[in-house]
Tab-separated table of C-alpha atoms and ligand atoms in Angstrom:
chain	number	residue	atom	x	y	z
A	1	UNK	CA	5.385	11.295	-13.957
A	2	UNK	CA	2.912	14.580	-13.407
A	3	UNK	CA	0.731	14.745	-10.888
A	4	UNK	CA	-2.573	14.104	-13.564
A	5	UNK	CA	-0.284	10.445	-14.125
A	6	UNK	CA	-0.482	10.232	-10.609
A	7	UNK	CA	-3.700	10.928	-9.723
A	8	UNK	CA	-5.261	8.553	-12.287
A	9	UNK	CA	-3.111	5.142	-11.729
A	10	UNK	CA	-3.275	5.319	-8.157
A	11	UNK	CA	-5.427	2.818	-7.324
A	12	UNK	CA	-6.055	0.764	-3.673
A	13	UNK	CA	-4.062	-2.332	-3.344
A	14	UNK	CA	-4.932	-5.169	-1.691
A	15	UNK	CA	-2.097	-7.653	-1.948
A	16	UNK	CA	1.326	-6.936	-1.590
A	17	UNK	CA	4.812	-8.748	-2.157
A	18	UNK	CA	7.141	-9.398	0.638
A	19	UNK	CA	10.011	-7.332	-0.663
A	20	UNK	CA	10.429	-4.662	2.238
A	21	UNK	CA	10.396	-0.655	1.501
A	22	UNK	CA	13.554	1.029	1.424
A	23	UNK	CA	14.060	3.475	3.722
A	24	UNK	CA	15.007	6.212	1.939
A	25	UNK	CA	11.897	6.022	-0.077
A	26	UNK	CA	9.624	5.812	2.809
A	27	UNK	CA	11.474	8.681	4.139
A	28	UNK	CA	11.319	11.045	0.831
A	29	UNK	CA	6.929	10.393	0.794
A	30	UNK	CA	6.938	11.073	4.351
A	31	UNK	CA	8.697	14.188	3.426
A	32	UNK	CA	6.792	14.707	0.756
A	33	UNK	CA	3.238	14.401	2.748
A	34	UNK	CA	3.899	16.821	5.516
A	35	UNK	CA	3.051	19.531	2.223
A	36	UNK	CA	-0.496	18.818	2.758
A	37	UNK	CA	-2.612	21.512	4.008
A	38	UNK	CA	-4.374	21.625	7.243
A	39	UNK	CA	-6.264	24.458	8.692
A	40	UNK	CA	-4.589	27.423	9.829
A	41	UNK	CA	-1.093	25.110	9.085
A	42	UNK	CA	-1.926	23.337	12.250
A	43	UNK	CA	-0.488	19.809	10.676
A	44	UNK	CA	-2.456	17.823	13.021
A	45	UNK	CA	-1.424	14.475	11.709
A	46	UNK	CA	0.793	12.315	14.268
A	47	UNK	CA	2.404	9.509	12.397
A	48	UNK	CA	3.416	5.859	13.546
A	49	UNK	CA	5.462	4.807	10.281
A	50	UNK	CA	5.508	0.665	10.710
A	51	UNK	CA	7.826	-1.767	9.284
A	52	UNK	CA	9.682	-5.002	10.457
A	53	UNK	CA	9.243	-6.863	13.397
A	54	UNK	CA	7.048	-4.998	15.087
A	55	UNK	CA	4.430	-5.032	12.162
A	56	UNK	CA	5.117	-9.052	12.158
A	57	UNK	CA	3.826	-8.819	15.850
A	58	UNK	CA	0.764	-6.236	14.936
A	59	UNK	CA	-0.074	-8.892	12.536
A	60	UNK	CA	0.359	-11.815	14.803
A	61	UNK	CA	-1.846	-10.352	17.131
A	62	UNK	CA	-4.482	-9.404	14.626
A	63	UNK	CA	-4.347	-12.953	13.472
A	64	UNK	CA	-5.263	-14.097	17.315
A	65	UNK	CA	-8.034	-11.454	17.876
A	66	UNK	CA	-9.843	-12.496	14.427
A	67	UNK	CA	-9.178	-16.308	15.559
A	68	UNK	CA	-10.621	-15.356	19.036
A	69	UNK	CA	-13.531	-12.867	17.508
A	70	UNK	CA	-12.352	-10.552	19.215
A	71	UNK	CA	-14.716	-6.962	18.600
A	72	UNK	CA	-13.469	-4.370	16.373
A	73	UNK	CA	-13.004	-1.241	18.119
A	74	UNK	CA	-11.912	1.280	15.635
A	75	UNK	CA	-11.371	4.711	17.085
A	76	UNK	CA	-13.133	6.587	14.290
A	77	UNK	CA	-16.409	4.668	14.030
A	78	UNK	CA	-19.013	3.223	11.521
A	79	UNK	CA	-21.650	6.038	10.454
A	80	UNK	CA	-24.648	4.775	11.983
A	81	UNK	CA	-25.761	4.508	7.860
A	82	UNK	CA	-25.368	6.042	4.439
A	83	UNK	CA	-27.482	8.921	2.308
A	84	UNK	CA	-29.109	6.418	-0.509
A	85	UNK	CA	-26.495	7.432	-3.075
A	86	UNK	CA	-23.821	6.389	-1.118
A	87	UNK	CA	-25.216	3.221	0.124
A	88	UNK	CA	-25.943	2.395	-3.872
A	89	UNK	CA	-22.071	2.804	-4.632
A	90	UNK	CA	-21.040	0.415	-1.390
A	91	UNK	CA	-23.086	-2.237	-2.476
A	92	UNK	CA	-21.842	-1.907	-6.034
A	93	UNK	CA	-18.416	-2.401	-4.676
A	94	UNK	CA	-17.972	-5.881	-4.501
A	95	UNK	CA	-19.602	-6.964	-7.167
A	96	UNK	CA	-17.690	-4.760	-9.095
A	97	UNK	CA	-14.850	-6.173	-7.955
A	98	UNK	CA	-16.046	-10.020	-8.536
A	99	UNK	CA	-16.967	-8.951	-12.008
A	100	UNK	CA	-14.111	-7.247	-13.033
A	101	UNK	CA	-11.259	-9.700	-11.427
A	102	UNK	CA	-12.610	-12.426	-10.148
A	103	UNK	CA	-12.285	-11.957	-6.143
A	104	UNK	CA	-14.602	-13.470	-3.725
A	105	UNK	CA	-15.895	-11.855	-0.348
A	106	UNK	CA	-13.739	-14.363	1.261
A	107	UNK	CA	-10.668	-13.201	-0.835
A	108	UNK	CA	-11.076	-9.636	0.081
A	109	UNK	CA	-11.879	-10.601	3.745
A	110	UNK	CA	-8.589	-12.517	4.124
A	111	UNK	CA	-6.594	-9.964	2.683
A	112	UNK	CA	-8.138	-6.886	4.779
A	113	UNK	CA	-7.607	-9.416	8.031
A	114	UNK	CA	-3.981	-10.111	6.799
A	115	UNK	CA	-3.178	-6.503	6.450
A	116	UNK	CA	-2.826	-6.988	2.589
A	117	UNK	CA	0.849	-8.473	3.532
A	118	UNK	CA	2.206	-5.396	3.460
A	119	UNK	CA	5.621	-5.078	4.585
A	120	UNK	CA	5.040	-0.926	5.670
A	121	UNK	CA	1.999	0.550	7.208
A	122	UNK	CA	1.704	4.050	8.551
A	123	UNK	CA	-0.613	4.944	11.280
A	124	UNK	CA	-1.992	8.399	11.178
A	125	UNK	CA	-3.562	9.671	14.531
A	126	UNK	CA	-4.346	12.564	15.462
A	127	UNK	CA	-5.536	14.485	19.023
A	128	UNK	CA	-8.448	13.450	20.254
A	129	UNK	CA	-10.026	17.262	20.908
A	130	UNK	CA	-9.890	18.112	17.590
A	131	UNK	CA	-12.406	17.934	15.495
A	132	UNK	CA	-13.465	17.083	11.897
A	133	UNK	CA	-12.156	20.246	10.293
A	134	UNK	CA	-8.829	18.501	11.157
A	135	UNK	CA	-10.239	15.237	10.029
A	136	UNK	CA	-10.007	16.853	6.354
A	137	UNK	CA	-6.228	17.491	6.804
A	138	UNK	CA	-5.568	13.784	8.001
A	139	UNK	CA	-7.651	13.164	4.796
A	140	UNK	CA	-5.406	15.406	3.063
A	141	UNK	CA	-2.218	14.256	4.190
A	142	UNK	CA	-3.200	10.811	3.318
A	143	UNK	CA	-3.603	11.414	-0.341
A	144	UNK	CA	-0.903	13.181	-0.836
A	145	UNK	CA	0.888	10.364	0.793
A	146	UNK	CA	-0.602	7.963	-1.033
A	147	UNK	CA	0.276	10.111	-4.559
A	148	UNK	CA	3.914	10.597	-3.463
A	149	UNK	CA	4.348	6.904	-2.756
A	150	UNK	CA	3.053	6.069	-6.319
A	151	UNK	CA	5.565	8.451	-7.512
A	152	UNK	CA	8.145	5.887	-5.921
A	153	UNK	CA	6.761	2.782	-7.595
A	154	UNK	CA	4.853	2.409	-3.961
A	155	UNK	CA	1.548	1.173	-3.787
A	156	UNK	CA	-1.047	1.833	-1.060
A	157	UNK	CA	-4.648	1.203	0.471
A	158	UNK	CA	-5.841	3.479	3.048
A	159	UNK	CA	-7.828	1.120	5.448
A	160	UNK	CA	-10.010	0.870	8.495
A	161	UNK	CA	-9.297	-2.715	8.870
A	162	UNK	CA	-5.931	-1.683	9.687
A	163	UNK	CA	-7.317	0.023	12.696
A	164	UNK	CA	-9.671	-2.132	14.169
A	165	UNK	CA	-7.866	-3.369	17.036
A	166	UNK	CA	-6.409	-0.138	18.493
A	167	UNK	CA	-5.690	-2.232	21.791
A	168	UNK	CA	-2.537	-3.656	19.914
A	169	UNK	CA	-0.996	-0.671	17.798
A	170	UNK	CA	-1.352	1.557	21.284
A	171	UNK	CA	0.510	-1.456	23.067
A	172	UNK	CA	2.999	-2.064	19.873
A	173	UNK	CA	3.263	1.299	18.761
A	174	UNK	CA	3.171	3.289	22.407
A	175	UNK	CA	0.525	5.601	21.223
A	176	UNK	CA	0.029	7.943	23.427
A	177	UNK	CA	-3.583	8.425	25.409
A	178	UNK	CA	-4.140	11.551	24.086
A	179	UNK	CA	-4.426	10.439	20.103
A	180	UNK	CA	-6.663	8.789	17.972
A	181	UNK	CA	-5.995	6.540	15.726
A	182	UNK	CA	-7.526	7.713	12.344
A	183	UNK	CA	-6.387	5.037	9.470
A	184	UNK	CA	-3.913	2.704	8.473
A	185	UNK	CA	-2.334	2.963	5.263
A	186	UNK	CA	-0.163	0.315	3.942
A	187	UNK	CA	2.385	0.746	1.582
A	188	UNK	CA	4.360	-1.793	-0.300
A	189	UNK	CA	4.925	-3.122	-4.190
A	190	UNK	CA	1.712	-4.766	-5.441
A	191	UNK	CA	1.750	-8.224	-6.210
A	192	UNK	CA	0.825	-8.321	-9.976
A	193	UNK	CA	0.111	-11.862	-9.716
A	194	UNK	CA	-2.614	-11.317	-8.058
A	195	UNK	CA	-5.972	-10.509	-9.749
A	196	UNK	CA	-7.663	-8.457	-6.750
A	197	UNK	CA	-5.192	-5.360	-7.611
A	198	UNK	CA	-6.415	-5.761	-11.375
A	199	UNK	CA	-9.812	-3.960	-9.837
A	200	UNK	CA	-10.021	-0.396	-10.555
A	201	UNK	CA	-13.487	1.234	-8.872
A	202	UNK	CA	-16.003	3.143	-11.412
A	203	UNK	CA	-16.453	6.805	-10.159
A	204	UNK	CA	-20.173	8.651	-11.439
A	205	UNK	CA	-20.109	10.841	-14.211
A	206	UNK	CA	-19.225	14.236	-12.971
A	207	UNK	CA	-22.806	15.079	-13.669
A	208	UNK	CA	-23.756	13.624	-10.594
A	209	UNK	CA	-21.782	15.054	-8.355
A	210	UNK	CA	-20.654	18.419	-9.745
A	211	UNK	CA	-23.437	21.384	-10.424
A	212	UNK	CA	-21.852	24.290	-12.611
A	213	UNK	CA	-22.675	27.380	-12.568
A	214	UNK	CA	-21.708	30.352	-15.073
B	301	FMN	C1	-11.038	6.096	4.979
B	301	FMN	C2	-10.948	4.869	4.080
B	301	FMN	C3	-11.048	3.604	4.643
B	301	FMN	C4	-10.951	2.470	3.831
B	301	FMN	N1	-10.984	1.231	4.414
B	301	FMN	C5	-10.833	0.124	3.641
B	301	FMN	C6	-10.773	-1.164	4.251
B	301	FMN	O1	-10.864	-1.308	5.480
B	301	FMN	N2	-10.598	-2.238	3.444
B	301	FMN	C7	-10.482	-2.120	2.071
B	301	FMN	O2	-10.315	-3.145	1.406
B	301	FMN	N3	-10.519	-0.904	1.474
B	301	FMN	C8	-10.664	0.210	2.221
B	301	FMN	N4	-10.646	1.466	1.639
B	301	FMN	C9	-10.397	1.577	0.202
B	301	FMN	C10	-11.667	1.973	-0.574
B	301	FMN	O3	-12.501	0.849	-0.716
B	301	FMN	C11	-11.219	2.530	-1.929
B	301	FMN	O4	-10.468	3.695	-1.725
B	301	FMN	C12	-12.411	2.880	-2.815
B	301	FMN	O5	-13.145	1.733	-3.158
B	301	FMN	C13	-11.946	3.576	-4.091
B	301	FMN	O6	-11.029	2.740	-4.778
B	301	FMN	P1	-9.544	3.180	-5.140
B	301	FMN	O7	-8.858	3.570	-3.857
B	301	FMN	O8	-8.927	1.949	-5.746
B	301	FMN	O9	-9.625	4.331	-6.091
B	301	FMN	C14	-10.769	2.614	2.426
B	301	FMN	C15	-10.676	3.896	1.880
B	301	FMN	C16	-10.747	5.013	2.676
B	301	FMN	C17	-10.606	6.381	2.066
């Protein structure tokens, strides 16, 4: 597979199988990920790698807060709102994806509050000083994670609803004080069966969002 291979059937995925990630391959794309760059090779990313039992309990405990409505308290929060453009392509998301394969609001809601079923998630945090130059790393790290897992036959979804109860992975995960909690990704092998992971987003022509100049 080249990295063009990669980059194109990477796609988020919302529903994974219960077959567990083997170690070794967990360990070779966390390997591979630290190759990101980050400004000045500072490498701010601070990773809680999550598998087993103590996911089961991260989940269990989700399960409660959503059953108690518990608030969401992600540590990197909502924008306040979106530029028009990118308000346009966020409510052309689920449609898209109730068009394309069929899943409902209510699908994609259970999944996010289920954690996708994922068997692996990995936490990246980051200190809580720095600022969003470092952001961009995290953001860098996380693709590259994401393309080395596909490499693997891995699947992922980078997602916030992975983060929203930061009470429970700092209790789980003993995150220390002085992090945040940036984004969950999970990791897994998709489940085929089901027809959310046949959605593939639409991206703009490159005419709207690239201006060359010779
Ligand atoms: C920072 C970030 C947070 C995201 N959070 C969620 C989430 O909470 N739930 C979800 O279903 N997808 C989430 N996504 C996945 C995006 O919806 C997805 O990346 C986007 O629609 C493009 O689709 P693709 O990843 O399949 O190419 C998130 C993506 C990013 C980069």
């Amino acid at each position: 597979m080249n990295v063009t291979e990669a980059i194109n059937g990477r796609h988020s995925i919302r529903a994974f199988l219960p077959k567990p990630v083997e170690k070794e391959k967990l360990d070779s794309v966390l390997l591979a990920s630290v190759r990101a760059p980050s400004w000045a090779n500072t490498q701010p990313w601070e990773i809680f790698a999550v598998t087993g039992d103590t996911l089961g309990r991260i989940k269990e405990s989700y399960r409660q807060k959503y059953a108690d409505k518990a608030p969401a308290a992600p540590e990197t929060p909502r924008p306040a709102g979106w530029p028009e453009a990118e308000q346009k392509r966020i409510q052309q998301l689920r449609p898209d994806m109730e068009r394309i394969c069929g899943a409902s609001v209510e699908q994609f809601a259970d999944l996010n509050q289920n954690m996708f079923n994922a068997p692996a998630v990995v936490y990246v945090c980051m200190d809580k000083t720095l600022s969003e130059w470092s952001l961009y790393d995290i953001g860098a790290y996380s693709q590259t994670f994401m393309l080395a897992a596909f490499e693997q036959g891995l699947s992922t979804i980078p997602a916030i609803t992975l983060t929203l109860f930061p009470d429970v992975l700092r209790r789980e995960l003993k995150i220390p004080e002085h992090l945040k909690i940036t984004i969950g990704i999970a990791v897994g092998y998709a489940d085929k069966g089901n027809g959310i992971n046949k959605f593939v987003s639409a991206r703009e022509p490159l005419g709207e969002t690239v201006r060359f100049f010779e």
